[in-house]
PDB file of C-alpha atoms and ligand atoms in Angstrom:
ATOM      1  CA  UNK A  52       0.000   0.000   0.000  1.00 46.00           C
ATOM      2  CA  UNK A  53       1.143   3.528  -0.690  1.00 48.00           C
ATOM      3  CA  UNK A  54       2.914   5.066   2.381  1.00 53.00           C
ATOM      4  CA  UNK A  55       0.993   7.427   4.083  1.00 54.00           C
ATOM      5  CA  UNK A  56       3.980   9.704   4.348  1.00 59.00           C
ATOM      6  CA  UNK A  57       3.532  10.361   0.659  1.00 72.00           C
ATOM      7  CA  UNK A  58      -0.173  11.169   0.823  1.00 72.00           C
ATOM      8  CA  UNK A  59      -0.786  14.049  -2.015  1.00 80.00           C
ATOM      9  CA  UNK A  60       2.665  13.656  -3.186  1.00 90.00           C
ATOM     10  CA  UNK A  61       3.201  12.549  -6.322  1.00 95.00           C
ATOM     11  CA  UNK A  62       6.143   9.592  -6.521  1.00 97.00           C
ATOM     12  CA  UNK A  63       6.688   8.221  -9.335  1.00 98.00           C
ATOM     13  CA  UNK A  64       8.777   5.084 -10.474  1.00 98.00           C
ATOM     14  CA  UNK A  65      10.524   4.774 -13.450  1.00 98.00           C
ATOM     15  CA  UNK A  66      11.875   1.313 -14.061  1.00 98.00           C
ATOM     16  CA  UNK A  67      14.373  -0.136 -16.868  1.00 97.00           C
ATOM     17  CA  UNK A  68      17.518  -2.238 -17.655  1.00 97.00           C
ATOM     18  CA  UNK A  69      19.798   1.503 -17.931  1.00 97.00           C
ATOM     19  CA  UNK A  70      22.297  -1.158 -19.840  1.00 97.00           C
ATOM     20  CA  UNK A  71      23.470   1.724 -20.322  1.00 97.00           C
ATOM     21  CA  UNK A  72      21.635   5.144 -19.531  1.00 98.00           C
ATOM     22  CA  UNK A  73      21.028   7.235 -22.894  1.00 98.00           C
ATOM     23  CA  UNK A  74      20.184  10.560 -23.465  1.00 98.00           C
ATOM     24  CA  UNK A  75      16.869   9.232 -24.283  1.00 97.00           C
ATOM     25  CA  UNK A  76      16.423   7.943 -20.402  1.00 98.00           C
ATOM     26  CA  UNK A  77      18.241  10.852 -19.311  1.00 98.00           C
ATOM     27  CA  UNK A  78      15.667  13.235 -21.235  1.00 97.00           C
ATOM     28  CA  UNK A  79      12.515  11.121 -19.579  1.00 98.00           C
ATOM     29  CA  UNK A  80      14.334  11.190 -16.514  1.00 98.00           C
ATOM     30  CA  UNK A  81      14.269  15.099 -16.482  1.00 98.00           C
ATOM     31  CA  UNK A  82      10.715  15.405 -17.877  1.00 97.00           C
ATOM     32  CA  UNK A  83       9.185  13.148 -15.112  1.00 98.00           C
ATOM     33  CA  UNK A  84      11.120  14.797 -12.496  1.00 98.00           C
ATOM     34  CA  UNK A  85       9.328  17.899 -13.555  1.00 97.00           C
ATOM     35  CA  UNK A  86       6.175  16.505 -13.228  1.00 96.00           C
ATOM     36  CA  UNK A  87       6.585  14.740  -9.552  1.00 97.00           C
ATOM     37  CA  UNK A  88       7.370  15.577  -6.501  1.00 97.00           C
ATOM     38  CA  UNK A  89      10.320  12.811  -6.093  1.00 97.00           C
ATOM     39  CA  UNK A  90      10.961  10.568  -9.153  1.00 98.00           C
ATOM     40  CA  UNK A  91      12.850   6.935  -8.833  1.00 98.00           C
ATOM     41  CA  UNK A  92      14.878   5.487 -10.927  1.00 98.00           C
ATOM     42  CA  UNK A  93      14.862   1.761 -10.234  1.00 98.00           C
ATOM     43  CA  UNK A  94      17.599  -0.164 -12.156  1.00 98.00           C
ATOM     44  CA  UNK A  95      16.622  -4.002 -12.182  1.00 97.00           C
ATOM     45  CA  UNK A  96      18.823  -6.413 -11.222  1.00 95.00           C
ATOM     46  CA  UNK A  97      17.229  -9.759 -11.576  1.00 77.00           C
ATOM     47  CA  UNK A  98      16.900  -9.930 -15.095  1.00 70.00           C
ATOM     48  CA  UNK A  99      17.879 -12.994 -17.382  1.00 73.00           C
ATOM     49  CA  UNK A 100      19.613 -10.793 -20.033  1.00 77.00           C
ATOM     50  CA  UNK A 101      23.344 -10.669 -19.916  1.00 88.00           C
ATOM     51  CA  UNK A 102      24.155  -7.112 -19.125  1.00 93.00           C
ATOM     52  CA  UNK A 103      26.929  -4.803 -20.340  1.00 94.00           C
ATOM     53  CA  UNK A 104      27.473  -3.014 -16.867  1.00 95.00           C
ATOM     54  CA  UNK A 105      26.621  -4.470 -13.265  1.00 95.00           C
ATOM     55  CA  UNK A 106      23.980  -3.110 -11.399  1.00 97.00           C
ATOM     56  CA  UNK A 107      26.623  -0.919  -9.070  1.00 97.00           C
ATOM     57  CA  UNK A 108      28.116   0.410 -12.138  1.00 97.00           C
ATOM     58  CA  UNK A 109      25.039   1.608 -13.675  1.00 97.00           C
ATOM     59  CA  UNK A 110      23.740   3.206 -10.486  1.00 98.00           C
ATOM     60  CA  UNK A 111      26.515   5.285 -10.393  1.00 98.00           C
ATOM     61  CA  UNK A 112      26.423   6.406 -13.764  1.00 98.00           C
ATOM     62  CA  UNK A 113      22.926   7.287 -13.390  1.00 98.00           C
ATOM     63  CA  UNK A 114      23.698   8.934  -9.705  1.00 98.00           C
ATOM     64  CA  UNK A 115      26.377  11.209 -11.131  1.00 98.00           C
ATOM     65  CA  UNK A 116      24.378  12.138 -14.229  1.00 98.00           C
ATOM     66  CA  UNK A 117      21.124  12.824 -12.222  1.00 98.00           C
ATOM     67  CA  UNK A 118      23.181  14.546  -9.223  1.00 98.00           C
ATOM     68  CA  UNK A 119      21.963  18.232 -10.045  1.00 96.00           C
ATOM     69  CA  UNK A 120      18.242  16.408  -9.664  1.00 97.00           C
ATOM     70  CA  UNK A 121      16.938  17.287  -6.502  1.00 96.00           C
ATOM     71  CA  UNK A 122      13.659  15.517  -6.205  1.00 98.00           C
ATOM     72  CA  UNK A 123      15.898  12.251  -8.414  1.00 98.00           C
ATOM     73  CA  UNK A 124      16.408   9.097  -6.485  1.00 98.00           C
ATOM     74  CA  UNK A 125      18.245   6.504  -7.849  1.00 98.00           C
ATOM     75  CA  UNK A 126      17.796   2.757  -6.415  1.00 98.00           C
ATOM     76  CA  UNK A 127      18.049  -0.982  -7.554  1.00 98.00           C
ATOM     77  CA  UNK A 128      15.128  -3.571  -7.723  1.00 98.00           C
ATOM     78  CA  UNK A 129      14.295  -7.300  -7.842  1.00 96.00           C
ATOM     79  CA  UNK A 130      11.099  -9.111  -7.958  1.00 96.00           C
ATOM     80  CA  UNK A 131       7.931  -7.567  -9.072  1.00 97.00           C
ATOM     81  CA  UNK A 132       7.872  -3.423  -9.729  1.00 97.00           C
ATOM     82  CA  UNK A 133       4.277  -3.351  -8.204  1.00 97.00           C
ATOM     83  CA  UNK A 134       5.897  -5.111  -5.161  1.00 97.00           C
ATOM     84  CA  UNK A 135       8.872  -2.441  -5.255  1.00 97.00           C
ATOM     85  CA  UNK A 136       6.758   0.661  -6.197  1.00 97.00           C
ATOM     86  CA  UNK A 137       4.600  -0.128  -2.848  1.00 96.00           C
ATOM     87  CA  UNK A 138       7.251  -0.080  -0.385  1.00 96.00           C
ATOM     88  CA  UNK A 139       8.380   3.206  -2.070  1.00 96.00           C
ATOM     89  CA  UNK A 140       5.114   4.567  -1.050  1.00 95.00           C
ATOM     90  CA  UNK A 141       4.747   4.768  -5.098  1.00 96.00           C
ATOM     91  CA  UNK A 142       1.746   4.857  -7.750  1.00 89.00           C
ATOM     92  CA  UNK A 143       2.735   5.935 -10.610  1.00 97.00           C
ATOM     93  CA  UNK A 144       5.109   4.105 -13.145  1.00 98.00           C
ATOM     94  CA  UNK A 145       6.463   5.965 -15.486  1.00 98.00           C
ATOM     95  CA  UNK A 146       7.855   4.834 -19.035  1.00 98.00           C
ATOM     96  CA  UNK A 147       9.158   6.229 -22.275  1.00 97.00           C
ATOM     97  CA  UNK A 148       7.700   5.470 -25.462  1.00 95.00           C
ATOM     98  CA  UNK A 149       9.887   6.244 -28.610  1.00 92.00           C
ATOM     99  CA  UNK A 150       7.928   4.654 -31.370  1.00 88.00           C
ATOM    100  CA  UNK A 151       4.761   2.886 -32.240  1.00 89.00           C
ATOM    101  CA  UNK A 152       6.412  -0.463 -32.180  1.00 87.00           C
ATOM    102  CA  UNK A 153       7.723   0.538 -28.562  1.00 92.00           C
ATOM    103  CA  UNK A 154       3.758   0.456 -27.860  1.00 94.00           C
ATOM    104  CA  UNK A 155       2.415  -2.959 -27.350  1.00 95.00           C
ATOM    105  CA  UNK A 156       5.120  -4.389 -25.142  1.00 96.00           C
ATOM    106  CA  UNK A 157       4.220  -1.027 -22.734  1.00 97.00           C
ATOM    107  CA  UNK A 158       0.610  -1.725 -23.151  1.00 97.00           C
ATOM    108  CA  UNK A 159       1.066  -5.383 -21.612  1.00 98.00           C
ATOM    109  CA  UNK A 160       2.955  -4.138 -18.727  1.00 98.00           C
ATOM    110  CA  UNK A 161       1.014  -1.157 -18.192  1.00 98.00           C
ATOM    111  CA  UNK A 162      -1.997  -3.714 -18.435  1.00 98.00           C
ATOM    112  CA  UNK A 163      -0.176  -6.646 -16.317  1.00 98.00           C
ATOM    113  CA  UNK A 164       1.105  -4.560 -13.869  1.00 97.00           C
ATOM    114  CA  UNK A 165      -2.343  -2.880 -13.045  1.00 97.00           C
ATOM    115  CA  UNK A 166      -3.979  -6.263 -12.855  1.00 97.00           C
ATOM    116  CA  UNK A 167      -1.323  -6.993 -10.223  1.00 97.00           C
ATOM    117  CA  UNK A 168      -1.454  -3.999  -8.086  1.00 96.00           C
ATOM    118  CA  UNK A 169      -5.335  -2.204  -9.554  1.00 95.00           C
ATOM    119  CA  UNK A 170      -3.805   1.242  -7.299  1.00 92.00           C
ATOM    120  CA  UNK A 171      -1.143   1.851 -10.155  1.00 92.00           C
ATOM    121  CA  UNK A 172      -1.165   3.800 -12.783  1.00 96.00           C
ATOM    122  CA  UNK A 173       1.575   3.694 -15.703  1.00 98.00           C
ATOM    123  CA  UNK A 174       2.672   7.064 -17.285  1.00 97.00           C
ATOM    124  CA  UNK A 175       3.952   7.869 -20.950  1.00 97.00           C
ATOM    125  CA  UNK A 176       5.877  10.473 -21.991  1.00 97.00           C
ATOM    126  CA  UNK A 177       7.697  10.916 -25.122  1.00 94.00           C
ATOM    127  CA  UNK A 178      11.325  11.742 -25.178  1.00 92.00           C
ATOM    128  CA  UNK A 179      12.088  14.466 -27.372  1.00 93.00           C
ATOM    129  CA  UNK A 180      12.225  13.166 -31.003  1.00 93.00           C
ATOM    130  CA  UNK A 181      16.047  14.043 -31.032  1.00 94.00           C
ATOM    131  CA  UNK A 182      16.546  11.015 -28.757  1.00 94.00           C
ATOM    132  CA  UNK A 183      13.874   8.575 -30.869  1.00 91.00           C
ATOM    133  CA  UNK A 184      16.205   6.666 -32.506  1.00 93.00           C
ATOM    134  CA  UNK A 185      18.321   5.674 -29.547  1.00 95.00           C
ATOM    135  CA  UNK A 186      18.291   2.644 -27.314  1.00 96.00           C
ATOM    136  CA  UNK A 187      20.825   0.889 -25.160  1.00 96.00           C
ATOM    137  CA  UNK A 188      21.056  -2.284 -26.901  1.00 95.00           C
ATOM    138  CA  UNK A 189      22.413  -0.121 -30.263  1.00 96.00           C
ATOM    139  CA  UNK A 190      24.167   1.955 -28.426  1.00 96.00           C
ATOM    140  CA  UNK A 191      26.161  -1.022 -27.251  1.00 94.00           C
ATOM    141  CA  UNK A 192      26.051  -2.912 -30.721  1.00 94.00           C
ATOM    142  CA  UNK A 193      27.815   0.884 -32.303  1.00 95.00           C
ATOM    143  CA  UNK A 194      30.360   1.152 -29.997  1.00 95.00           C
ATOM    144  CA  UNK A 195      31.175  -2.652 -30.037  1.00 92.00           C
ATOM    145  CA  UNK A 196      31.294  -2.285 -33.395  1.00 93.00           C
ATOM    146  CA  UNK A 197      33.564   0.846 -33.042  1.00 94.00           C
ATOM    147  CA  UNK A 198      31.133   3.617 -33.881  1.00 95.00           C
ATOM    148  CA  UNK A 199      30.899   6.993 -31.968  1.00 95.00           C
ATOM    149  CA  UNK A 200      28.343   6.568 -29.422  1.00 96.00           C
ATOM    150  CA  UNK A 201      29.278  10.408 -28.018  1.00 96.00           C
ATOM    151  CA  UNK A 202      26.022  12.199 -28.873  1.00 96.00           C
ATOM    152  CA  UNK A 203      23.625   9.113 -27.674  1.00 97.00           C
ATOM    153  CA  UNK A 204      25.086   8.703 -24.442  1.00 98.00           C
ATOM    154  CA  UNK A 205      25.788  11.312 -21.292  1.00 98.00           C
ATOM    155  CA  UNK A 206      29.515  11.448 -20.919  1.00 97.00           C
ATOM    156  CA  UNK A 207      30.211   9.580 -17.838  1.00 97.00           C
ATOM    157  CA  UNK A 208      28.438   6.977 -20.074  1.00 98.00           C
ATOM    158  CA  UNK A 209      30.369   7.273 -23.134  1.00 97.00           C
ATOM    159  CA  UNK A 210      33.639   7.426 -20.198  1.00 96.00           C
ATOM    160  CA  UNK A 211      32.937   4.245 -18.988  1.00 96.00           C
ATOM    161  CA  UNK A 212      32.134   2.536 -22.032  1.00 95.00           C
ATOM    162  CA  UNK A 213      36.126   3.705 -23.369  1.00 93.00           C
ATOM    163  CA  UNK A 214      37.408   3.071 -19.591  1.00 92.00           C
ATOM    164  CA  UNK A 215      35.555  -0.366 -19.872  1.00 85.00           C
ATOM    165  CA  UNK A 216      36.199  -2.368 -23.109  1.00 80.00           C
ATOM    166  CA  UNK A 217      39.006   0.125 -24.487  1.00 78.00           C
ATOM    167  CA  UNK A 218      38.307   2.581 -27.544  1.00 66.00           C
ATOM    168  CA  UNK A 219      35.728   0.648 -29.363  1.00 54.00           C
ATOM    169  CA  UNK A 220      37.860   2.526 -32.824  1.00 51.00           C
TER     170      UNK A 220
HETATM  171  O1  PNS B 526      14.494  -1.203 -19.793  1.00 56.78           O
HETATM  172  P1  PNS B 526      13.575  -2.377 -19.925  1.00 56.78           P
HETATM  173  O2  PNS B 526      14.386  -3.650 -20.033  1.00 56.78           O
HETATM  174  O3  PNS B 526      12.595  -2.199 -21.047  1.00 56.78           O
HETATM  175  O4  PNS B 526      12.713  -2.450 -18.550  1.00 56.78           O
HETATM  176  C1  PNS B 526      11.790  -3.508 -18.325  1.00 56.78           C
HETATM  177  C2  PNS B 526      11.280  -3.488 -16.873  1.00 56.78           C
HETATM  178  C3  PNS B 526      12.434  -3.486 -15.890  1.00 56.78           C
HETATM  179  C4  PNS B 526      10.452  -2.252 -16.653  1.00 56.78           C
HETATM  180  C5  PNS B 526      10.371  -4.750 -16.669  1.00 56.78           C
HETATM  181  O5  PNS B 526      11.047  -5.873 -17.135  1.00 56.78           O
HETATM  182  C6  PNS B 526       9.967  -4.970 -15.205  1.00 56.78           C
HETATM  183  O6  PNS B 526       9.245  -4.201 -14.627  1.00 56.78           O
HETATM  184  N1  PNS B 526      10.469  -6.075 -14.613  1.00 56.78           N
HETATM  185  C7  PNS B 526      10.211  -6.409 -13.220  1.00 56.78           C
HETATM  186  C8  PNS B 526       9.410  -7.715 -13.112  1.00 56.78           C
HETATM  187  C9  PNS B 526       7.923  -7.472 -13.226  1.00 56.78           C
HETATM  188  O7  PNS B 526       7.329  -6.769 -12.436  1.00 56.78           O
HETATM  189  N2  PNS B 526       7.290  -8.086 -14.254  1.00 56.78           N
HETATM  190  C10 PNS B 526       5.846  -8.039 -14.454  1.00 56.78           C
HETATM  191  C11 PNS B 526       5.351  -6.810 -15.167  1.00 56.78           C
HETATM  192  S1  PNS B 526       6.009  -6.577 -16.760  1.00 56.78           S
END
């Protein structure tokens, strides 16, 4: 159940992989932090997929890019995000959608995830269409493939990435 404490305070979650943060995130990230009174960004760490960056290393990331966010937390998850949203006192889930094809996977969460907790509601925005085109999983597939990833990424991301795996060129 929602914490009290929050009681006509908008908190909002908003959930993902990060593998890594994008501009794209970041840019949701600052319009839903506008919107709400305290915003969380909840990096999942149970997931099956193989990921680029531990959990630690994209918290941090995300902490030092968010930093100048006041009402920004920044926090891990496992299990269910109804489960997590309601012991951050949380009803609103929050989600970017890019392009139509982005839309039916969001619907059956946004669907699923109301079914399992009816008190939740998700929320779309839409990055700016700059960021559109952008995801993490071609971020990682351009620099792998030694591409400049400069302008997708913030630049503690793009840091890490070189620091990582060496210049991808
Ligand atoms: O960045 P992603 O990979 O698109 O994020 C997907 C995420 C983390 C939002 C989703 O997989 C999720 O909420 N997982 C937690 C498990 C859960 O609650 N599943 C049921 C509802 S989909």
């Amino acid at each position: 159940m929602a914490d009290l404490q929050n009681a006509g305070r908008l908190v909002a979650i908003y959930p993902g992989s990060f593998d890594p943060l994008t501009n794209g995130h970041l840019d949701i990230i600052s319009r839903g932090s506008r919107l709400t009174d305290s915003l969380v960004v909840a990096v999942l760490s149970n997931t099956q997929k193989q990921p680029l960056f531990s959990v630690a290393e994209r918290l941090e990331m995300i902490r030092e890019t968010t930093a100048q966010m006041p009402n920004v937390a920044v926090d891990s998850f496992s299990g269910l995000l109804v489960d997590y949203a309601a012991t951050r006192g949380a009803n609103i889930v929050l989600r970017g959608i890019r392009a139509i094809s982005d839309y039916e996977t969001e619907l059956q969460m946004a669907l699923l995830n109301r079914r399992l907790w009816p008190e939740t509601e998700t929320v779309f925005l839409m990055a700016g269409e700059e960021f559109s085109f952008i995801s993490s999983r071609m971020v990682k597939e351009i620099f792998k493939l030694g591409g400049d990833v400069s302008s997708f990424v913030p630049a503690i991301v793009a840091e890490r990435l070189r620091a990582k795996f060496g210049s991808a060129e």
